[in-house]
Amino acid sequence: MMVAMDTLAVKTENKFRSLITKQAYTKGEIICEIPTEKLFDKANRYTVQIARDKHTEVGKLSALNHSCDPNVILDTERLLMVARRDIEKGEELSFFYPSTEWEMDAPFICLCGASNCIHVVAGARFLPLSTLENHYLNRHIREMMIQLLNNTEGHLTQLLENAEK
Ligand SMILES: [Zn+2]
């Protein structure tokens, strides 16, 4: 299967880029594949994190803005961009950055206006579980979160053991 990005257009306004769809999609529909030709071990502005130490340059998709109530999902296991809800022709596409990014290269303040806005977009590791559990999260993010929690538990055990000595 090959789903190209022909239906997507990058719009630039006052140096601010956004990604617009030239066609409508229904919820669950595949929009395009996530490119993986250029891989990096560190995040930059043009990459999406697809595994613990793997960041892929995503071409046009780097114009995707963050939203706390997004209309697309980046599935980094199937390497697909999927409609999270019905999307109209001409709509801007957006995804929840912490669903792929553990620690971002360039954090920023979100002004999306959603009632569940997280305000500081810096990566999943900076968000409480109670926030993350309301979002689609990719496997590498879930795994890194579990590891972080296990480390915390390990530290606590150590503290308790030292206290008993
Ligand atoms: Zn927001």
PDB file of C-alpha atoms and ligand atoms in Angstrom:
ATOM      1  CA  MET A   1       0.000   0.000   0.000  1.00  0.00           C
ATOM      2  CA  MET A   2       1.251   3.472  -0.827  1.00  0.00           C
ATOM      3  CA  VAL A   3      -0.675   6.526   0.291  1.00  0.00           C
ATOM      4  CA  ALA A   4       1.002   9.713  -0.894  1.00  0.00           C
ATOM      5  CA  MET A   5       0.685  13.298   0.358  1.00  0.00           C
ATOM      6  CA  ASP A   6      -0.944  14.690  -2.830  1.00  0.00           C
ATOM      7  CA  THR A   7      -4.070  15.673  -0.918  1.00  0.00           C
ATOM      8  CA  LEU A   8      -2.102  17.899   1.488  1.00  0.00           C
ATOM      9  CA  ALA A   9      -0.959  21.480   1.006  1.00  0.00           C
ATOM     10  CA  VAL A  10       1.391  23.588   3.128  1.00  0.00           C
ATOM     11  CA  LYS A  11       0.082  27.096   3.775  1.00  0.00           C
ATOM     12  CA  THR A  12       2.442  29.850   4.925  1.00  0.00           C
ATOM     13  CA  GLU A  13       1.121  33.007   6.558  1.00  0.00           C
ATOM     14  CA  ASN A  14       3.474  35.477   8.290  1.00  0.00           C
ATOM     15  CA  LYS A  15       6.126  32.737   8.309  1.00  0.00           C
ATOM     16  CA  PHE A  16       3.662  30.506  10.181  1.00  0.00           C
ATOM     17  CA  ARG A  17       3.190  27.192   8.401  1.00  0.00           C
ATOM     18  CA  SER A  18       0.133  24.988   8.535  1.00  0.00           C
ATOM     19  CA  LEU A  19      -1.022  21.845   6.750  1.00  0.00           C
ATOM     20  CA  ILE A  20      -4.337  21.961   4.885  1.00  0.00           C
ATOM     21  CA  THR A  21      -6.254  19.047   3.386  1.00  0.00           C
ATOM     22  CA  LYS A  22      -7.547  19.399  -0.158  1.00  0.00           C
ATOM     23  CA  GLN A  23     -10.121  16.667   0.400  1.00  0.00           C
ATOM     24  CA  ALA A  24     -12.521  15.474   3.069  1.00  0.00           C
ATOM     25  CA  TYR A  25     -11.853  12.405   5.226  1.00  0.00           C
ATOM     26  CA  THR A  26     -14.043  10.269   7.420  1.00  0.00           C
ATOM     27  CA  LYS A  27     -13.049   9.199  10.926  1.00  0.00           C
ATOM     28  CA  GLY A  28     -10.514   6.356  10.854  1.00  0.00           C
ATOM     29  CA  GLU A  29      -9.548   6.905   7.234  1.00  0.00           C
ATOM     30  CA  ILE A  30      -5.851   6.728   6.292  1.00  0.00           C
ATOM     31  CA  ILE A  31      -4.609  10.096   4.999  1.00  0.00           C
ATOM     32  CA  CYS A  32      -0.994   9.294   4.115  1.00  0.00           C
ATOM     33  CA  GLU A  33       2.078   7.355   5.122  1.00  0.00           C
ATOM     34  CA  ILE A  34       4.718   8.782   7.453  1.00  0.00           C
ATOM     35  CA  PRO A  35       8.001   8.965   5.516  1.00  0.00           C
ATOM     36  CA  THR A  36      11.031   7.237   7.040  1.00  0.00           C
ATOM     37  CA  GLU A  37      13.759   7.815   4.456  1.00  0.00           C
ATOM     38  CA  LYS A  38      15.724  10.197   6.697  1.00  0.00           C
ATOM     39  CA  LEU A  39      16.241   9.064  10.296  1.00  0.00           C
ATOM     40  CA  PHE A  40      17.939  10.910  13.170  1.00  0.00           C
ATOM     41  CA  ASP A  41      18.744   9.941  16.749  1.00  0.00           C
ATOM     42  CA  LYS A  42      17.708  13.393  18.019  1.00  0.00           C
ATOM     43  CA  ALA A  43      14.562  15.462  17.505  1.00  0.00           C
ATOM     44  CA  ASN A  44      14.492  18.612  15.407  1.00  0.00           C
ATOM     45  CA  ARG A  45      11.718  20.860  14.056  1.00  0.00           C
ATOM     46  CA  TYR A  46      11.203  18.692  10.993  1.00  0.00           C
ATOM     47  CA  THR A  47      11.069  15.300  12.690  1.00  0.00           C
ATOM     48  CA  VAL A  48       8.513  13.076  14.344  1.00  0.00           C
ATOM     49  CA  GLN A  49       9.610  10.558  16.963  1.00  0.00           C
ATOM     50  CA  ILE A  50       8.750   6.998  15.899  1.00  0.00           C
ATOM     51  CA  ALA A  51      10.719   5.006  18.500  1.00  0.00           C
ATOM     52  CA  ARG A  52      12.809   5.527  21.615  1.00  0.00           C
ATOM     53  CA  ASP A  53      15.903   6.740  19.692  1.00  0.00           C
ATOM     54  CA  LYS A  54      14.416   7.212  16.251  1.00  0.00           C
ATOM     55  CA  HIS A  55      13.201  10.467  14.731  1.00  0.00           C
ATOM     56  CA  THR A  56      12.082  10.642  11.135  1.00  0.00           C
ATOM     57  CA  GLU A  57      12.076  13.686   8.881  1.00  0.00           C
ATOM     58  CA  VAL A  58       8.464  13.982   7.736  1.00  0.00           C
ATOM     59  CA  GLY A  59       8.576  16.380   4.752  1.00  0.00           C
ATOM     60  CA  LYS A  60       5.250  18.200   4.316  1.00  0.00           C
ATOM     61  CA  LEU A  61       3.995  16.742   7.595  1.00  0.00           C
ATOM     62  CA  SER A  62       6.441  18.984   9.481  1.00  0.00           C
ATOM     63  CA  ALA A  63       3.878  21.751   8.800  1.00  0.00           C
ATOM     64  CA  LEU A  64       1.367  19.914  11.042  1.00  0.00           C
ATOM     65  CA  ASN A  65       0.607  22.105  14.027  1.00  0.00           C
ATOM     66  CA  HIS A  66      -0.106  20.879  17.534  1.00  0.00           C
ATOM     67  CA  SER A  67      -3.630  20.850  18.948  1.00  0.00           C
ATOM     68  CA  CYS A  68      -4.915  19.618  22.294  1.00  0.00           C
ATOM     69  CA  ASP A  69      -8.091  18.593  20.415  1.00  0.00           C
ATOM     70  CA  PRO A  70      -6.540  17.366  17.147  1.00  0.00           C
ATOM     71  CA  ASN A  71      -8.197  16.008  14.003  1.00  0.00           C
ATOM     72  CA  VAL A  72      -5.458  13.529  13.025  1.00  0.00           C
ATOM     73  CA  ILE A  73      -3.408  10.812  14.701  1.00  0.00           C
ATOM     74  CA  LEU A  74       0.147   9.854  13.783  1.00  0.00           C
ATOM     75  CA  ASP A  75       0.380   6.096  14.259  1.00  0.00           C
ATOM     76  CA  THR A  76       4.135   5.491  14.485  1.00  0.00           C
ATOM     77  CA  GLU A  77       3.762   1.696  14.571  1.00  0.00           C
ATOM     78  CA  ARG A  78       1.843   1.410  11.309  1.00  0.00           C
ATOM     79  CA  LEU A  79       3.583   4.608  10.071  1.00  0.00           C
ATOM     80  CA  LEU A  80       0.296   6.173   9.008  1.00  0.00           C
ATOM     81  CA  MET A  81      -1.525   9.442   9.490  1.00  0.00           C
ATOM     82  CA  VAL A  82      -5.175   8.695  10.261  1.00  0.00           C
ATOM     83  CA  ALA A  83      -8.262  10.918  10.623  1.00  0.00           C
ATOM     84  CA  ARG A  84      -9.262  11.121  14.307  1.00  0.00           C
ATOM     85  CA  ARG A  85     -12.696  12.441  13.350  1.00  0.00           C
ATOM     86  CA  ASP A  86     -14.505  13.501  10.175  1.00  0.00           C
ATOM     87  CA  ILE A  87     -12.481  16.227   8.468  1.00  0.00           C
ATOM     88  CA  GLU A  88     -13.761  18.705   5.898  1.00  0.00           C
ATOM     89  CA  LYS A  89     -12.015  19.751   2.719  1.00  0.00           C
ATOM     90  CA  GLY A  90      -9.890  22.860   3.402  1.00  0.00           C
ATOM     91  CA  GLU A  91      -9.513  22.175   7.147  1.00  0.00           C
ATOM     92  CA  GLU A  92      -6.175  22.602   8.845  1.00  0.00           C
ATOM     93  CA  LEU A  93      -4.770  19.304  10.114  1.00  0.00           C
ATOM     94  CA  SER A  94      -3.243  19.037  13.587  1.00  0.00           C
ATOM     95  CA  PHE A  95      -2.078  16.349  15.993  1.00  0.00           C
ATOM     96  CA  PHE A  96      -1.234  16.070  19.679  1.00  0.00           C
ATOM     97  CA  TYR A  97       2.574  16.440  19.716  1.00  0.00           C
ATOM     98  CA  PRO A  98       3.126  14.517  22.997  1.00  0.00           C
ATOM     99  CA  SER A  99       1.527  11.462  21.330  1.00  0.00           C
ATOM    100  CA  THR A 100       4.834  10.995  19.475  1.00  0.00           C
ATOM    101  CA  GLU A 101       7.340  13.294  21.221  1.00  0.00           C
ATOM    102  CA  TRP A 102       8.846  12.348  24.572  1.00  0.00           C
ATOM    103  CA  GLU A 103      11.012  15.448  24.947  1.00  0.00           C
ATOM    104  CA  MET A 104      10.767  18.217  22.370  1.00  0.00           C
ATOM    105  CA  ASP A 105      13.597  20.196  20.836  1.00  0.00           C
ATOM    106  CA  ALA A 106      11.590  23.437  20.859  1.00  0.00           C
ATOM    107  CA  PRO A 107       8.864  23.611  23.541  1.00  0.00           C
ATOM    108  CA  PHE A 108       6.200  26.307  23.213  1.00  0.00           C
ATOM    109  CA  ILE A 109       3.005  27.650  24.758  1.00  0.00           C
ATOM    110  CA  CYS A 110      -0.226  26.324  23.237  1.00  0.00           C
ATOM    111  CA  LEU A 111      -3.004  28.784  22.480  1.00  0.00           C
ATOM    112  CA  CYS A 112      -5.392  26.276  20.885  1.00  0.00           C
ATOM    113  CA  GLY A 113      -8.275  27.337  23.109  1.00  0.00           C
ATOM    114  CA  ALA A 114      -9.484  23.759  23.744  1.00  0.00           C
ATOM    115  CA  SER A 115     -11.079  23.215  27.156  1.00  0.00           C
ATOM    116  CA  ASN A 116      -8.476  20.490  27.813  1.00  0.00           C
ATOM    117  CA  CYS A 117      -5.502  22.634  26.628  1.00  0.00           C
ATOM    118  CA  ILE A 118      -2.203  21.498  28.159  1.00  0.00           C
ATOM    119  CA  HIS A 119      -0.683  25.040  27.700  1.00  0.00           C
ATOM    120  CA  VAL A 120       2.989  23.983  27.785  1.00  0.00           C
ATOM    121  CA  VAL A 121       3.891  21.685  24.895  1.00  0.00           C
ATOM    122  CA  ALA A 122       7.298  20.190  25.715  1.00  0.00           C
ATOM    123  CA  GLY A 123       6.789  16.443  25.266  1.00  0.00           C
ATOM    124  CA  ALA A 124       4.998  13.592  27.031  1.00  0.00           C
ATOM    125  CA  ARG A 125       7.515  13.300  29.853  1.00  0.00           C
ATOM    126  CA  PHE A 126       6.381  16.672  31.212  1.00  0.00           C
ATOM    127  CA  LEU A 127       2.683  15.793  31.344  1.00  0.00           C
ATOM    128  CA  PRO A 128       0.795  14.064  34.159  1.00  0.00           C
ATOM    129  CA  LEU A 129      -0.670  10.618  33.458  1.00  0.00           C
ATOM    130  CA  SER A 130      -4.147  12.013  34.092  1.00  0.00           C
ATOM    131  CA  THR A 131      -3.673  14.240  31.028  1.00  0.00           C
ATOM    132  CA  LEU A 132      -1.963  11.672  28.842  1.00  0.00           C
ATOM    133  CA  GLU A 133      -4.568   8.979  29.440  1.00  0.00           C
ATOM    134  CA  ASN A 134      -7.140  11.091  27.570  1.00  0.00           C
ATOM    135  CA  HIS A 135      -5.072  11.009  24.384  1.00  0.00           C
ATOM    136  CA  TYR A 136      -3.956   8.534  21.778  1.00  0.00           C
ATOM    137  CA  LEU A 137      -0.362   7.638  22.716  1.00  0.00           C
ATOM    138  CA  ASN A 138       2.097   5.671  20.618  1.00  0.00           C
ATOM    139  CA  ARG A 139       3.797   2.552  21.936  1.00  0.00           C
ATOM    140  CA  HIS A 140       7.237   4.152  22.462  1.00  0.00           C
ATOM    141  CA  ILE A 141       5.659   6.930  24.547  1.00  0.00           C
ATOM    142  CA  ARG A 142       3.752   4.384  26.680  1.00  0.00           C
ATOM    143  CA  GLU A 143       6.926   2.352  27.146  1.00  0.00           C
ATOM    144  CA  MET A 144       9.013   5.384  28.135  1.00  0.00           C
ATOM    145  CA  MET A 145       6.303   6.494  30.573  1.00  0.00           C
ATOM    146  CA  ILE A 146       6.290   3.040  32.204  1.00  0.00           C
ATOM    147  CA  GLN A 147      10.075   3.152  32.467  1.00  0.00           C
ATOM    148  CA  LEU A 148       9.926   6.605  34.074  1.00  0.00           C
ATOM    149  CA  LEU A 149       7.395   5.308  36.613  1.00  0.00           C
ATOM    150  CA  ASN A 150       9.499   2.220  37.331  1.00  0.00           C
ATOM    151  CA  ASN A 151      12.556   4.426  37.903  1.00  0.00           C
ATOM    152  CA  THR A 152      10.558   6.550  40.331  1.00  0.00           C
ATOM    153  CA  GLU A 153       9.475   3.421  42.159  1.00  0.00           C
ATOM    154  CA  GLY A 154      13.099   2.226  42.204  1.00  0.00           C
ATOM    155  CA  HIS A 155      14.217   5.508  43.753  1.00  0.00           C
ATOM    156  CA  LEU A 156      11.500   5.285  46.398  1.00  0.00           C
ATOM    157  CA  THR A 157      12.477   1.715  47.279  1.00  0.00           C
ATOM    158  CA  GLN A 158      16.078   2.825  47.613  1.00  0.00           C
ATOM    159  CA  LEU A 159      15.096   5.747  49.849  1.00  0.00           C
ATOM    160  CA  LEU A 160      13.078   3.433  52.070  1.00  0.00           C
ATOM    161  CA  GLU A 161      15.887   0.864  52.253  1.00  0.00           C
ATOM    162  CA  ASN A 162      18.401   3.576  53.187  1.00  0.00           C
ATOM    163  CA  ALA A 163      16.002   4.914  55.822  1.00  0.00           C
ATOM    164  CA  GLU A 164      15.783   1.461  57.415  1.00  0.00           C
ATOM    165  CA  LYS A 165      19.554   1.133  57.783  1.00  0.00           C
TER     166      LYS A 165
HETATM  167 ZN    ZN B   1      -3.757  23.534  23.630  1.00  0.00          ZN
END
